[in-house]
Short mmCIF file of C-alpha atoms in Angstrom, two decimals:
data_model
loop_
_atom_site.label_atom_id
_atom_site.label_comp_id
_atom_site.label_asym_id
_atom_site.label_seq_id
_atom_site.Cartn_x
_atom_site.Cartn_y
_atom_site.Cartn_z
CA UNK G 1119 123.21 98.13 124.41
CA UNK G 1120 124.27 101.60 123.03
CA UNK G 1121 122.49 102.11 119.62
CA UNK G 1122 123.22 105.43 117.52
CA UNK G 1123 120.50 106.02 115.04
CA UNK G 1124 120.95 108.15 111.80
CA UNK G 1125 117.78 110.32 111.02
CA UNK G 1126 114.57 111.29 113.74
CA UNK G 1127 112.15 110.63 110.70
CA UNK G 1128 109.64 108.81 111.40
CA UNK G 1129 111.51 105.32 111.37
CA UNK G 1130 114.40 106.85 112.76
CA UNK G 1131 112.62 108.25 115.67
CA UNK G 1132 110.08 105.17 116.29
CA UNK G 1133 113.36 102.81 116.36
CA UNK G 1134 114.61 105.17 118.22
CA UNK G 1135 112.09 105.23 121.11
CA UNK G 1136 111.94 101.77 121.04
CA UNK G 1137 114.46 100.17 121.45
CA UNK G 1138 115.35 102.77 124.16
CA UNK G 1139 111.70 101.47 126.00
CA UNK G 1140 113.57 98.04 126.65
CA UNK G 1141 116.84 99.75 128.56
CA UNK G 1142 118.93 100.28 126.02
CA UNK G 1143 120.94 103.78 125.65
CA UNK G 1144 120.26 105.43 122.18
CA UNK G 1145 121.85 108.61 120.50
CA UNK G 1146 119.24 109.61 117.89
CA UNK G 1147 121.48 112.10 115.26
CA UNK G 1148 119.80 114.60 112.71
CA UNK G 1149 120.88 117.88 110.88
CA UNK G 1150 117.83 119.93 111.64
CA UNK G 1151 118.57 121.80 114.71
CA UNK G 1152 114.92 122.94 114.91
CA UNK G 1153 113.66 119.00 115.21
CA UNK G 1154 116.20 118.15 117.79
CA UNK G 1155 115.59 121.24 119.97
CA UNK G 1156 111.89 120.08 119.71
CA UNK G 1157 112.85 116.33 120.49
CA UNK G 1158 114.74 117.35 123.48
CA UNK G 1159 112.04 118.97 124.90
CA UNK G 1160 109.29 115.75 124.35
CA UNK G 1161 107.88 117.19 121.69
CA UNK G 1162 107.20 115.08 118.71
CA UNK G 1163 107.69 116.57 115.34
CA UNK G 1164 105.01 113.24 113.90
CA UNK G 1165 101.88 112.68 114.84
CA UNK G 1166 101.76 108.75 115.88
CA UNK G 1167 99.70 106.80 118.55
CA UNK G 1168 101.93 106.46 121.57
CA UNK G 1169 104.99 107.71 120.20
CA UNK G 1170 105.17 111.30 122.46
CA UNK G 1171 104.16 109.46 125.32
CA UNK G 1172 107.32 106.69 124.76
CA UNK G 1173 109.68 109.81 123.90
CA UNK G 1174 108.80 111.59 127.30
CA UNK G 1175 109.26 108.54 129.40
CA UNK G 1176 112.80 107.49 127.99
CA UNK G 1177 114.17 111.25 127.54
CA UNK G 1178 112.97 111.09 131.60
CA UNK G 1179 114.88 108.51 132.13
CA UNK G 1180 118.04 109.53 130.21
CA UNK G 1181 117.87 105.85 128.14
CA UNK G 1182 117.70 108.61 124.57
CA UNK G 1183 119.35 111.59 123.93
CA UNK G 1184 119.23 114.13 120.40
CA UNK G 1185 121.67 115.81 119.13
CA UNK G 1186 123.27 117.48 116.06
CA UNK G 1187 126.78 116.23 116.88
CA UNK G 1188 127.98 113.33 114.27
CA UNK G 1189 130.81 112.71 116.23
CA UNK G 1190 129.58 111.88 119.90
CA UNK G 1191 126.99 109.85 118.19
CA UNK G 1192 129.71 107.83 116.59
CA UNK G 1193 131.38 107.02 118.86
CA UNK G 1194 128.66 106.27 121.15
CA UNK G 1195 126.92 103.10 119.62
CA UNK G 1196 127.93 99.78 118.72
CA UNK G 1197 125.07 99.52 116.52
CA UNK G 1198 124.80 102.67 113.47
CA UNK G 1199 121.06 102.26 112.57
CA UNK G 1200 120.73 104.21 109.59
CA UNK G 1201 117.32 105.48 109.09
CA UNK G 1202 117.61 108.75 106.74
CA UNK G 1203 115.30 109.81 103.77
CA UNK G 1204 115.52 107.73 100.14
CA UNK G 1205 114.08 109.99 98.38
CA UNK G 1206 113.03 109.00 94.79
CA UNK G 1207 115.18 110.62 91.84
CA UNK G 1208 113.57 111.81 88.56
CA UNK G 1209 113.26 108.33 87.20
CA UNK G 1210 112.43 106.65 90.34
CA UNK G 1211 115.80 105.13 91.78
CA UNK G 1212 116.21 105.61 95.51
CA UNK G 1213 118.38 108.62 96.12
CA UNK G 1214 121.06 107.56 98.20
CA UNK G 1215 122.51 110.83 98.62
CA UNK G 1216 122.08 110.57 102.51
CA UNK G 1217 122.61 107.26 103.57
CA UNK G 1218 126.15 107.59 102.09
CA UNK G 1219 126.72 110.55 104.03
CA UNK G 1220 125.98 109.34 106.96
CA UNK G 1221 128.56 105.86 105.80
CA UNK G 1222 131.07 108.33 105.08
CA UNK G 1223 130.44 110.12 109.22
CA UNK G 1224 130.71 106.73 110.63
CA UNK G 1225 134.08 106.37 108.37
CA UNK G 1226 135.27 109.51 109.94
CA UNK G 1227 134.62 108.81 113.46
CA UNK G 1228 134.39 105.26 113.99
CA UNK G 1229 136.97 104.38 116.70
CA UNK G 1230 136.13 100.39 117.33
CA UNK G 1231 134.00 97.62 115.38
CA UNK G 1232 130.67 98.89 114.63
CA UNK G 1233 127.59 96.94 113.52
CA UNK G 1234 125.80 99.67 110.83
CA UNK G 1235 122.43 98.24 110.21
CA UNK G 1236 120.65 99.75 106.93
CA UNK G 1237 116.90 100.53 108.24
CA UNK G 1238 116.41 102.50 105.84
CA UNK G 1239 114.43 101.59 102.32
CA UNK G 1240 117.24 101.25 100.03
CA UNK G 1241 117.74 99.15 96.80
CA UNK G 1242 119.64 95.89 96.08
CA UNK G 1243 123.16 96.17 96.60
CA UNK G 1244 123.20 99.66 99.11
CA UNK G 1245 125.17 97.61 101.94
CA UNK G 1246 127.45 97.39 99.28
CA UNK G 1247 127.90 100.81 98.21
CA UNK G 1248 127.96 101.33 102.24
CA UNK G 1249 130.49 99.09 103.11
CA UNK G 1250 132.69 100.68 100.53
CA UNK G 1251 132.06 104.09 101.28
CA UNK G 1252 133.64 103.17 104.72
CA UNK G 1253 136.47 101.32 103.90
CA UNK G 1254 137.23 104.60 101.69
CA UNK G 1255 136.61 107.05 104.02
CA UNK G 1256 138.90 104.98 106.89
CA UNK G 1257 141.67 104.04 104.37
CA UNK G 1258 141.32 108.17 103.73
CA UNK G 1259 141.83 108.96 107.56
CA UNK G 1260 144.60 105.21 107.84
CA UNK G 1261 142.20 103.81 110.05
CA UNK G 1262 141.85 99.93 110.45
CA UNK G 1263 138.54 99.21 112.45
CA UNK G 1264 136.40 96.12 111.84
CA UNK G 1265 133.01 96.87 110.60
CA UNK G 1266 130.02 94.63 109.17
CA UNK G 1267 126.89 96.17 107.24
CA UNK G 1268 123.49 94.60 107.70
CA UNK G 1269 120.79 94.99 106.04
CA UNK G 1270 117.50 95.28 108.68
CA UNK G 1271 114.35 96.75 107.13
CA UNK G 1272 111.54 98.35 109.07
CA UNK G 1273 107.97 96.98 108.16
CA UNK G 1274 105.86 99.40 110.15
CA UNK G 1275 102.89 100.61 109.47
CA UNK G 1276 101.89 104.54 110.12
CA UNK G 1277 99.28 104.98 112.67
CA UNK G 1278 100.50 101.51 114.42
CA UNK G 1279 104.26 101.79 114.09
CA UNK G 1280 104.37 101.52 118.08
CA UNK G 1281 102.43 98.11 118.42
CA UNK G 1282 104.42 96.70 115.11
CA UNK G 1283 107.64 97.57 116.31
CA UNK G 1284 106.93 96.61 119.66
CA UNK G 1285 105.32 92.73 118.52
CA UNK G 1286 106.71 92.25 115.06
CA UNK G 1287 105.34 89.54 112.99
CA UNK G 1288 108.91 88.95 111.25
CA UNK G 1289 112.45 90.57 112.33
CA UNK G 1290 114.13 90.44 108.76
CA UNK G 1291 117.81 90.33 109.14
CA UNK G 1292 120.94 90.37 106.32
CA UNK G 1293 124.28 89.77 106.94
CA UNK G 1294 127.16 87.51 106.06
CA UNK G 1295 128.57 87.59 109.40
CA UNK G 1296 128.28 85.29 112.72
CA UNK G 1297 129.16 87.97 114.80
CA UNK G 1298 126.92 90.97 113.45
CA UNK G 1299 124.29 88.01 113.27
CA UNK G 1300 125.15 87.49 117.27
CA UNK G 1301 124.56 91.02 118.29
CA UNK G 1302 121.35 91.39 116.25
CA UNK G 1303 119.63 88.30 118.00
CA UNK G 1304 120.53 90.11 121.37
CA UNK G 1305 119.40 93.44 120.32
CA UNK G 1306 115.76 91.79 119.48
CA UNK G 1307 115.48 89.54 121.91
CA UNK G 1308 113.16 91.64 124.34
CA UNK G 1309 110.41 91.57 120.81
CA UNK G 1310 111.03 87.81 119.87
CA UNK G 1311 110.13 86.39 123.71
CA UNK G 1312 107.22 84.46 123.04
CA UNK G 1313 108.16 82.81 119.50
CA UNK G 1314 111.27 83.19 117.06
CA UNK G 1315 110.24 85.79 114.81
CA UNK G 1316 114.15 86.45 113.65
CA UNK G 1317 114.57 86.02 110.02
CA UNK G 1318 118.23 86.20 109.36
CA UNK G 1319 119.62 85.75 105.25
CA UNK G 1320 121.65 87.11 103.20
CA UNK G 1321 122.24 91.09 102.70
CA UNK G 1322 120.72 91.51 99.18
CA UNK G 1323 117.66 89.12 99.76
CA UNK G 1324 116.69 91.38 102.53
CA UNK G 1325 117.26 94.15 100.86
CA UNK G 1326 115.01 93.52 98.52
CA UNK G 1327 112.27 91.88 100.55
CA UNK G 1328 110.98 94.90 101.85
CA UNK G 1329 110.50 96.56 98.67
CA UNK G 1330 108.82 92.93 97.77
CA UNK G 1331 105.99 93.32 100.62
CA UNK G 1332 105.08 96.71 100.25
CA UNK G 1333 104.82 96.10 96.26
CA UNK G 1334 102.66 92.83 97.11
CA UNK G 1335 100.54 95.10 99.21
CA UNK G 1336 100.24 98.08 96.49
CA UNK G 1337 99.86 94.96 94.20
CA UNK G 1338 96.59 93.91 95.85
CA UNK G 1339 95.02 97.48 96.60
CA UNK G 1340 95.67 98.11 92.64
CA UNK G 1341 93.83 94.93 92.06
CA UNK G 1342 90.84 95.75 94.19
CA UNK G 1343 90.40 99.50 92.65
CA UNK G 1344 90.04 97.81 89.28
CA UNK G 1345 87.88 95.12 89.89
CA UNK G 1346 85.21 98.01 91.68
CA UNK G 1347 86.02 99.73 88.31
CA UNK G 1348 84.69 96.59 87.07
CA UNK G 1349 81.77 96.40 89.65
CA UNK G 1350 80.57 99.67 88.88
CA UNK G 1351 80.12 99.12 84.71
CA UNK G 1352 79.02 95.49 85.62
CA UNK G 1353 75.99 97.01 88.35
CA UNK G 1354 78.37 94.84 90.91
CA UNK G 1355 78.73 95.66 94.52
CA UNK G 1356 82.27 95.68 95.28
CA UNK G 1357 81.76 95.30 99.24
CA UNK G 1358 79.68 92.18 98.47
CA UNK G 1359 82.63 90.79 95.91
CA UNK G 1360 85.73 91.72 98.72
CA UNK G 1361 83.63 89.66 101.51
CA UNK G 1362 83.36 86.84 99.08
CA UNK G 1363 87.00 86.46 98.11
CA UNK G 1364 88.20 87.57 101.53
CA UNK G 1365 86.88 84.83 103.42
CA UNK G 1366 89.33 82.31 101.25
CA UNK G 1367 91.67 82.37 103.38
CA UNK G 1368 94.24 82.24 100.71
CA UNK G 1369 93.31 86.28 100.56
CA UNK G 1370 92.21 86.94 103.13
CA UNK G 1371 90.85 90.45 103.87
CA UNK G 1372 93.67 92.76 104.19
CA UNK G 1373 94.12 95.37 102.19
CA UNK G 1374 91.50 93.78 99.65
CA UNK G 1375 89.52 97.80 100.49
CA UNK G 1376 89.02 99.83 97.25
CA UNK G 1377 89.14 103.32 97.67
CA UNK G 1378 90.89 106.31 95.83
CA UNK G 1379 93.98 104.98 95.55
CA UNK G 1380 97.38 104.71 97.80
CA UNK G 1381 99.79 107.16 98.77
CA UNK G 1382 102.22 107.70 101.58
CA UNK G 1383 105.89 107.80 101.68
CA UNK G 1384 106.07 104.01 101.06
CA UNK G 1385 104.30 102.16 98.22
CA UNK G 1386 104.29 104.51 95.65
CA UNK G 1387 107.85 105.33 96.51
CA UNK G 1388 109.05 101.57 96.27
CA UNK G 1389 106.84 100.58 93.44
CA UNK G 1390 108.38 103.06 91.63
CA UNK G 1391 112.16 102.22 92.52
CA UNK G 1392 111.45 98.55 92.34
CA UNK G 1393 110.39 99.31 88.60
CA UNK G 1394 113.71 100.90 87.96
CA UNK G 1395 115.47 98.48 89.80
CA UNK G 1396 114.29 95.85 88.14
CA UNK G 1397 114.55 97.56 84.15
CA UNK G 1398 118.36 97.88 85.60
CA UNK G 1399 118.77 94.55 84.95
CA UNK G 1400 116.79 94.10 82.05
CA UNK G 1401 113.75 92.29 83.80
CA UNK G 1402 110.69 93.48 82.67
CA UNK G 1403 108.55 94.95 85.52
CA UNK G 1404 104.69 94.59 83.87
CA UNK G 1405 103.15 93.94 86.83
CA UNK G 1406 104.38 96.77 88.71
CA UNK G 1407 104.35 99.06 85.94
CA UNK G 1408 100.47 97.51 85.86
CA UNK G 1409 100.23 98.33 89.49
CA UNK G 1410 101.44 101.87 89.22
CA UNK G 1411 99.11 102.79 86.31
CA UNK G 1412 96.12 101.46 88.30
CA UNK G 1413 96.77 103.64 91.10
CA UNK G 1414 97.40 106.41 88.85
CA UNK G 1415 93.95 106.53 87.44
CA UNK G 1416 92.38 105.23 90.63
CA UNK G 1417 93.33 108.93 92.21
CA UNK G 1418 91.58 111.07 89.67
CA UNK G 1419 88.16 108.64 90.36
CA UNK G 1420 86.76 110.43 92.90
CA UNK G 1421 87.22 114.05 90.94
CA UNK G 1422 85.98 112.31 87.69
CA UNK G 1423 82.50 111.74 89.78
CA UNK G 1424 82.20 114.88 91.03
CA UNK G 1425 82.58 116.74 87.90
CA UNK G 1426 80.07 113.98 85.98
CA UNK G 1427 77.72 114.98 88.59
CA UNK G 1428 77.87 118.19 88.39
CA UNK G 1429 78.31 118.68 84.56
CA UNK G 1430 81.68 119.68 84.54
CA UNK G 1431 80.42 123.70 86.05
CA UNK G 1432 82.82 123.91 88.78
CA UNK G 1433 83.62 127.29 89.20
CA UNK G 1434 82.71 128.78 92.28
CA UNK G 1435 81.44 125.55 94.09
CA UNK G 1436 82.23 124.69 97.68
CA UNK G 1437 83.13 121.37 98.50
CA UNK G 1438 83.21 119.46 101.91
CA UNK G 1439 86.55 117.62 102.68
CA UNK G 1440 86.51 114.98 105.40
CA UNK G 1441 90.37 113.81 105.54
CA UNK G 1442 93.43 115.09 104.21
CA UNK G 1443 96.21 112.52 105.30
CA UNK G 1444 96.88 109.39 103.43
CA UNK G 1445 95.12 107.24 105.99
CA UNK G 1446 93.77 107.50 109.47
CA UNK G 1447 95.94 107.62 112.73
CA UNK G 1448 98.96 110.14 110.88
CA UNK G 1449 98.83 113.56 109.81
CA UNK G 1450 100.87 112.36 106.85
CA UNK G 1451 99.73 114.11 103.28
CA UNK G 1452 102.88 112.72 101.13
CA UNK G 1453 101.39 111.41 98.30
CA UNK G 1454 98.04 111.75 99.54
CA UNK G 1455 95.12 111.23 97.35
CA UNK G 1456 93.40 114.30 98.99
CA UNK G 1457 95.84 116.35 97.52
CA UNK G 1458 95.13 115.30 94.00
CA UNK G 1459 91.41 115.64 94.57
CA UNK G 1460 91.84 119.23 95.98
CA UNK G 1461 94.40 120.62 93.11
CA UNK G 1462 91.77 119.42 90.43
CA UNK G 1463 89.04 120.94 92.29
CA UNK G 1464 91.20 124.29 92.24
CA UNK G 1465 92.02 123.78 89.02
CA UNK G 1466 88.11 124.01 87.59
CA UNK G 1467 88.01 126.91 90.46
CA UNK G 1468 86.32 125.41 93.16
CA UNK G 1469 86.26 126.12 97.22
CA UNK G 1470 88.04 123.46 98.97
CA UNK G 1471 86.32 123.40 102.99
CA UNK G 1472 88.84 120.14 104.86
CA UNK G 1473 88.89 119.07 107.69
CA UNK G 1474 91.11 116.31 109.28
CA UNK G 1475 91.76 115.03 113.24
CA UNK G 1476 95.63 115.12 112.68
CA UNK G 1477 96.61 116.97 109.07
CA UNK G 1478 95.52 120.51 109.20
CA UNK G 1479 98.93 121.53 110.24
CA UNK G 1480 100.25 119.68 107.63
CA UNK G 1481 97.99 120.76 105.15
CA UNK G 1482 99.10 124.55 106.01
CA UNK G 1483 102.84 123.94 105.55
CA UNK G 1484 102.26 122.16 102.33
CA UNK G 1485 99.69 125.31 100.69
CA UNK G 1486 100.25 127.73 102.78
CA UNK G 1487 97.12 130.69 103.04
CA UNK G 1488 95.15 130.39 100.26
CA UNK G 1489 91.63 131.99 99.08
CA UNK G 1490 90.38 128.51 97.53
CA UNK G 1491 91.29 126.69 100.90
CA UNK G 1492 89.54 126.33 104.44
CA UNK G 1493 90.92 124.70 107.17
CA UNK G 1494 87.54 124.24 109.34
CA UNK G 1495 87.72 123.45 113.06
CA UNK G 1496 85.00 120.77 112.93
CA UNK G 1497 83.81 118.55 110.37
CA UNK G 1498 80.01 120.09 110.59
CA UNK G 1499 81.96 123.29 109.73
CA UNK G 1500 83.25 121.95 106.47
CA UNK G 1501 79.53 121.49 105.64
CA UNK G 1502 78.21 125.05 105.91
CA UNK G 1503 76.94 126.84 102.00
CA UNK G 1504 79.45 123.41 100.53
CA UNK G 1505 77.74 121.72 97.52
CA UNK G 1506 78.88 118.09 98.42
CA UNK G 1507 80.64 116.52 100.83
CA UNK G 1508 83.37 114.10 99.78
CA UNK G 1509 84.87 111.94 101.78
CA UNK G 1510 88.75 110.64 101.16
CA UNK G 1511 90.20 109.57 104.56
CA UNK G 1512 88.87 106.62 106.72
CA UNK G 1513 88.87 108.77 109.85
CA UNK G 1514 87.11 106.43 112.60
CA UNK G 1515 84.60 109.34 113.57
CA UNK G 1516 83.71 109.89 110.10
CA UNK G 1517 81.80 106.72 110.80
CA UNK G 1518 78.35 107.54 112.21
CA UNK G 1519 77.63 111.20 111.24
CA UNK G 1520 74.28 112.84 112.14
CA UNK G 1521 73.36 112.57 108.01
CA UNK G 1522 70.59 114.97 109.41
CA UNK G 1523 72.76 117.44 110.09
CA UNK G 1524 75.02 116.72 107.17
CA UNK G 1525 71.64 117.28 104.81
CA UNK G 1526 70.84 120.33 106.56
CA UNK G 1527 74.06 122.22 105.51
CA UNK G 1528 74.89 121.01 102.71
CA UNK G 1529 73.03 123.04 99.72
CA UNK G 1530 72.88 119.86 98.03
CA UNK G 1531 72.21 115.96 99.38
CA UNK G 1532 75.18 114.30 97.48
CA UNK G 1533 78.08 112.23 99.33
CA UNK G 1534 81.09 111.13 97.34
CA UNK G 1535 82.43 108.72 99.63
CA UNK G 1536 86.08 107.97 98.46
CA UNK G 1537 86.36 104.29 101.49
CA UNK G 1538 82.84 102.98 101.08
CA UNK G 1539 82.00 103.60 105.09
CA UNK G 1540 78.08 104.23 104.11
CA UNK G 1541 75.02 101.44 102.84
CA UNK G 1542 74.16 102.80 99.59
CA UNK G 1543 70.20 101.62 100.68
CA UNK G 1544 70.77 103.67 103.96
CA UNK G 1545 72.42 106.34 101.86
CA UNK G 1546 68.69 106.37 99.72
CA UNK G 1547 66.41 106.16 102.95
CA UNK G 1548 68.30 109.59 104.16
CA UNK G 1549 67.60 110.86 100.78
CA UNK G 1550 71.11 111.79 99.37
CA UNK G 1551 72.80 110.86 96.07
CA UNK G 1552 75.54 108.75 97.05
CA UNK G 1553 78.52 107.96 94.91
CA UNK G 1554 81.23 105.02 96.62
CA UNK G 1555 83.93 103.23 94.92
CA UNK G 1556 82.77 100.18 92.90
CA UNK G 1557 78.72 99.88 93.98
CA UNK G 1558 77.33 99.96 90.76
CA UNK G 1559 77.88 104.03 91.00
CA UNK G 1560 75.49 104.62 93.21
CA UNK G 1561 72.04 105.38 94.32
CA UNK G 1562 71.38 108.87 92.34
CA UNK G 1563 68.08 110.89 93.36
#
């Protein structure tokens, strides 16, 4: 099939590489001249598991192309898979700013019927606003080409986008037409082989199912951070409490881990425009707005135990920093809670020492050089004249550190550990004060 796709973001360019792994011929289309010139030569501008590997074989084998030319891309697919940036507005709306350019490009060029397929996150009612921004911009140009807009949302997860994409556990389809409906079973047939996974309804139910799933997920980290809130006044382990409830399997044990708080370019994105969607039409959104305020707080917890500990006399202190992206397996800092942790620590005048597999490059292009930053080559490094060491990301190697070694540097034994990866007890036989999320705060020496 010939598939043009809208954006080389990090949907954009997954889809992209993806469906161009099962033989079809894709024409990914972006503005930046820089990313495609990096694209073309194998490069990826992301940092996800198996995705450079995917783009080298299939720009080898000529099944995807880049390329800054609207107009060839056009007019190349069948399928228009929009997968540009929503950015949020001031009051948290998806900005749809880009998606209707690109609707008003496929206007311009279109030449026969074209399937355009909304990937991207966009609220109730965008196919809408798309399919009219077409029919304008051919009525503009007297063209008379069949169309239909469906709505396809992307439920991938950074740092296994590959594997999801690749064996979905639902393809979640919108459209009011047979024949878009048609092409779309044949476009995922190769990742719906061993059981129907093909969920096909109506254009504004699946438009606003994915903002449903990722609230339902931000719904049940939120609930997690405040019951360890809870678990900490109440002299509660929280690890014992989430093994407890996870095993019903009406849970279940995903995302049921307390921790620092969310971030990303998803949840606290959609919570926030689901809000606003939903005040739109006069619903009242208490839970979400509970949600968001949960989160909110839950960032500033790990800051709020550093400075008890250390009376508030910040100045001048080094810190240890073991991640810096919003979750292991991306180098991904939007939204990151390490980024709130490190601006209060600067704020009180602190030394910030990081270190993360994947985000260091990241974490330059968001600061920049700075005399209250270190980007150290090793985590050991991060350790050297620090007072603590704090950890925020989940980072598998972060796992089983030499705590010898980690006492030995450090001019003090504390560990603020932001995912819970250490046994308090064990924590107290090494001899270090160690502050987790929810564990009765802690075994202090």
């Amino acid at each position: 099939m010939r598939i043009t796709v809208f954006g080389s973001g990090y949907v954009g360019l997954v889809t992209g590489v993806c469906l161009a792994e099962v033989g079809n011929h894709v024409v990914c289309v972006d503005v930046d001249e820089r990313k495609t010139t990096i694209l073309c030569q194998g490069e990826s501008p992301i940092y996800e598991p198996g995705l450079e590997s995917l783009l080298k074989s299939n720009l080898a084998s000529g099944r995807i192309q880049f390329t800054c030319d609207t107009e060839m891309a056009v007019k190349h697919g069948e399928i228009q898979c929009i997968a540009v940036g929503t950015p949020p507005d001031e009051d948290g709306s998806a900005d749809l700013q880009y998606v209707l350019q690109v609707a008003q490009s496929i206007g311009q060029y279109m030449d026969d019927y074209k399937i355009i397929m909304d990937k991207s996150t966009v609220p109730v009612g965008t196919a809408d606003k798309v399919a009219a921004k077409v029919a304008e911009t051919l009525a503009a140009r007297g063209g008379q080409f069949e169309y239909d807009v469906v709505s396809n949302p992307e439920f991938l997860k950074e740092g296994a986008a590959i594997e999801d994409f690749m064996k979905p556990d639902r393809i979640v389809v919108g459209t009011n037409s047979e024949r878009a409906a048609d092409v779309m079973r044949e476009l995922y047939l190769p990742f719906n082989r061993n059981h129907d996974r093909l969920i096909i309804m109506d254009i504004r139910s699946a438009e606003l199912t994915k903002y449903a799933a990722n609230a339902m997920l931000a719904t049940k980290i939120s609930f997690m951070n405040e019951m360890a809130n809870i678990a900490e006044q109440v002299g509660a382990d929280i690890e014992n409490v989430r093994i407890g409830i996870g095993s019903d399997p009406r849970i279940g044990f995903h995302f049921i881990y307390p921790g620092a708080g969310f971030g990303g370019s998803c949840f606290p994105k959609d919570v926030k425009a689901l809000t606003k969607i939903a005040e739109d039409v006069n619903v009242e959104p208490k839970v979400l707005k509970a949600v968001q305020q949960v989160n909110d707080l839950q960032r500033q917890s790990l800051f709020t135990k550093v400075q008890k500990h250390f009376n508030g006399e910040l100045q001048g202190k080094r810190f240890a920093l073991w991640g810096l992206a919003f979750k292991p397996n991306t180098d991904d800092m939007r939204e990151a809670p390490s980024r709130n942790l490190m601006e209060a620590l600067w704020e009180q005048g602190a030394i910030v020492q990081a270190y993360d597999p994947e985000a260091m490059e990241e974490a330059g292009h968001i600061y920049g050089e700075r005399d209250d930053l270190q980007l150290c080559d090793t985590p050991e490094a991060t350790l050297q004249d620090a007072e603590a060491l704090i950890i925020i990301t989940e980072w598998r190697m972060f796992r089983s550190p030499d705590f010898d070694v980690i006492k030995q540097k450090l001019k003090q034994a504390v560990i603020f550990d932001g995912r819970n990866l250490y046994e308090p007890l064990k924590m107290k036989a090494h001899g270090f004060s160690y502050y987790a999320i929810g564990r009765g705060d802690s075994l202090v020496l």
